[in-house]
Amino acid sequence: MKRFTIFSIVTIAAIATILSSCKYKTPSEADLRYAEDEATIAQLTADGKLYTLNEFLDSFMTEEGNYLSDTSLYRIRSFGEGKDEEGNTYYLFSIDTIRDKGPGIYIMGRVTTDDYGGNFYKALVIQQVVEDNDGEHQEALRLSIDAGSISGMYPRGQMLLIRCNGLAIGRYANQPQLCVPSYNNNVYADNAKQKIGWAPGRIPVARFKAAVKRIGTPISKEELYYDKITLKDISELNTLKNLKRFRYEDGKLVKIEGIHYTGECDINYTRGNCQTSGSPSTNPNFNVFAPTTENVGYPQSRYIADADEDYYSHISMSEYAKEANFYLPGAGAAEEGDVFFYDASAIVDYSEPYLLAKLDGINEVVIPVSFIKAQQGWQIDDVVWTSAEKTEGTGYVYTGNGWSTALGIVHCREYSGSVQGILSYYEDNAKYLTDWDPTNWSISICDLSDLDLKKADGTVWTPIEYTPN
């Protein structure tokens, strides 16, 4: 018994010594990321094949998908109108499941988006720079992931290696994306009956993390690969009327010089001036980046044009983005105290500064202005309301060349420069495929830092957020 006790003490002491020498080691960057070199990547993909992004689409994405059957129906608006040059039906929504077993199926790309601004919700876009006989070119793919703040795990500039076995490649509104099948039966959605059915869904975050390895450390957004394009290039691309070609362009990181906001948006499917009445929470056409959609939830788009306004496109933003309620560059509202209501019976005080102008068919209207306004010259954001009730009606602003109904947006064209972001082609309803509307194209920005705009005199655009009076 005595020998057993001594042996036990010695054993316990030895174990205590071993345990006391073990210290917790905080994981380093090297522990979380693999080296960005060919040997490491070859080793990680040794059990299968590493595809370029376009090779991946060509190998595993079909037009109809392999998920369509009598019991697995896509949403109604997925197909039925619009065909390719061979007369085959286009599918705007599709799902191709990828085998789980067998050799590994790998893709690799660098993240080009972040969700800190809220404009890329539960989604990433990756790009791969491929070199061939024609030189370098960019390939891109969207990743749909069921995780908020995904950029905390996979920041912009991070290279990802993804094992795609067991996942799916699909198209949502013609946009290719890595996904899983998802059935939608939201009876409260806008046009709900048209949207019931199978469509690409978000990959569960645990499943995505198990499939992904980080390669190297993130690079800055300035070091990413940008295609330098023009609005004319987008217009010419659209004339091809080829949805398959559009899929290879969607998701690319682009930079466009020489653009300006026009202050316009689509009002009841017609291009028109954004408005200042109401507020972003009540007026879907308000002159901010992304006012309410009245619970529909689509990305809001605002028009941009080139210098001569020969070509145009959109910049889009979600109404849930942090900067959704910032005024468009150069836009604003009437300044308090500068609103003038025309009253034919009013007595004019000619000792105060005033402006003579024609208004709504009336020969001359005397419009009082403040001394400051008189010194500065008539300001574009000064407003004249023509309604007798002095509350609602047609708003006019003086542009120096006459009166305009472009209330709160006339300054927009004064700011020009560049935009960088994700080139997007979005079409979610097959019945519109015969229109080939150029407004289906847009640039999706991460946040307002992706805009670089200034006036001709060098004044840099400063973002201003809408605030209720």
Short mmCIF file of N, CA, C and O in Angstrom, two decimals, residues 340-356 364-369:
data_model
loop_
_atom_site.label_atom_id
_atom_site.label_comp_id
_atom_site.label_asym_id
_atom_site.label_seq_id
_atom_site.Cartn_x
_atom_site.Cartn_y
_atom_site.Cartn_z
N PHE A 340 -40.85 80.01 -52.20
CA PHE A 340 -41.72 81.13 -52.56
C PHE A 340 -43.03 80.61 -53.12
O PHE A 340 -43.03 79.74 -53.99
N PHE A 341 -44.14 81.13 -52.62
CA PHE A 341 -45.46 80.74 -53.12
C PHE A 341 -46.05 81.91 -53.88
O PHE A 341 -46.23 83.00 -53.33
N TYR A 342 -46.36 81.70 -55.12
CA TYR A 342 -46.87 82.79 -55.95
C TYR A 342 -48.27 83.21 -55.50
O TYR A 342 -49.16 82.37 -55.34
N ASP A 343 -48.41 84.51 -55.30
CA ASP A 343 -49.70 85.07 -54.91
C ASP A 343 -49.89 86.35 -55.72
O ASP A 343 -49.19 87.35 -55.51
N ALA A 344 -50.82 86.31 -56.67
CA ALA A 344 -51.02 87.45 -57.58
C ALA A 344 -51.44 88.71 -56.85
O ALA A 344 -51.22 89.83 -57.33
N SER A 345 -52.06 88.57 -55.68
CA SER A 345 -52.55 89.74 -54.96
C SER A 345 -51.56 90.28 -53.94
O SER A 345 -51.84 91.28 -53.27
N ALA A 346 -50.42 89.66 -53.81
CA ALA A 346 -49.45 90.08 -52.81
C ALA A 346 -48.84 91.43 -53.15
O ALA A 346 -48.64 91.77 -54.32
N ILE A 347 -48.56 92.21 -52.13
CA ILE A 347 -47.91 93.51 -52.31
C ILE A 347 -46.39 93.30 -52.33
O ILE A 347 -45.83 92.70 -51.41
N VAL A 348 -45.74 93.79 -53.36
CA VAL A 348 -44.31 93.57 -53.52
C VAL A 348 -43.52 94.69 -52.87
O VAL A 348 -43.83 95.88 -53.07
N ASP A 349 -42.53 94.30 -52.08
CA ASP A 349 -41.64 95.28 -51.47
C ASP A 349 -40.39 95.37 -52.34
O ASP A 349 -39.49 94.55 -52.25
N TYR A 350 -40.35 96.41 -53.17
CA TYR A 350 -39.24 96.53 -54.11
C TYR A 350 -37.94 97.00 -53.46
O TYR A 350 -36.92 97.11 -54.11
N SER A 351 -38.01 97.33 -52.16
CA SER A 351 -36.78 97.72 -51.46
C SER A 351 -35.95 96.52 -51.07
O SER A 351 -34.78 96.63 -50.70
N GLU A 352 -36.57 95.33 -51.14
CA GLU A 352 -35.87 94.08 -50.83
C GLU A 352 -35.36 93.46 -52.13
O GLU A 352 -35.90 93.72 -53.21
N PRO A 353 -34.29 92.63 -52.04
CA PRO A 353 -33.79 91.96 -53.25
C PRO A 353 -34.89 91.10 -53.88
O PRO A 353 -35.70 90.49 -53.18
N TYR A 354 -34.92 91.09 -55.18
CA TYR A 354 -35.94 90.30 -55.87
C TYR A 354 -35.43 89.86 -57.23
O TYR A 354 -34.43 90.36 -57.75
N LEU A 355 -36.17 88.92 -57.81
CA LEU A 355 -35.86 88.41 -59.14
C LEU A 355 -37.12 88.50 -59.98
O LEU A 355 -38.22 88.19 -59.51
N LEU A 356 -36.99 88.93 -61.21
CA LEU A 356 -38.10 88.93 -62.14
C LEU A 356 -37.99 87.70 -63.04
O LEU A 356 -36.94 87.43 -63.61
N GLU A 364 -44.57 88.33 -65.82
CA GLU A 364 -43.48 88.62 -64.90
C GLU A 364 -43.92 88.38 -63.47
O GLU A 364 -44.99 88.81 -63.05
N VAL A 365 -43.10 87.64 -62.76
CA VAL A 365 -43.35 87.37 -61.35
C VAL A 365 -42.20 87.95 -60.55
O VAL A 365 -41.03 87.75 -60.90
N VAL A 366 -42.53 88.68 -59.51
CA VAL A 366 -41.50 89.23 -58.64
C VAL A 366 -41.27 88.23 -57.51
O VAL A 366 -42.16 87.95 -56.72
N ILE A 367 -40.06 87.71 -57.46
CA ILE A 367 -39.72 86.69 -56.47
C ILE A 367 -38.69 87.26 -55.50
O ILE A 367 -37.55 87.56 -55.89
N PRO A 368 -39.06 87.47 -54.24
CA PRO A 368 -38.09 87.99 -53.27
C PRO A 368 -37.02 86.95 -52.95
O PRO A 368 -37.30 85.75 -52.88
N VAL A 369 -35.80 87.41 -52.78
CA VAL A 369 -34.71 86.53 -52.37
C VAL A 369 -33.96 87.21 -51.24
O VAL A 369 -34.03 88.42 -51.06
#
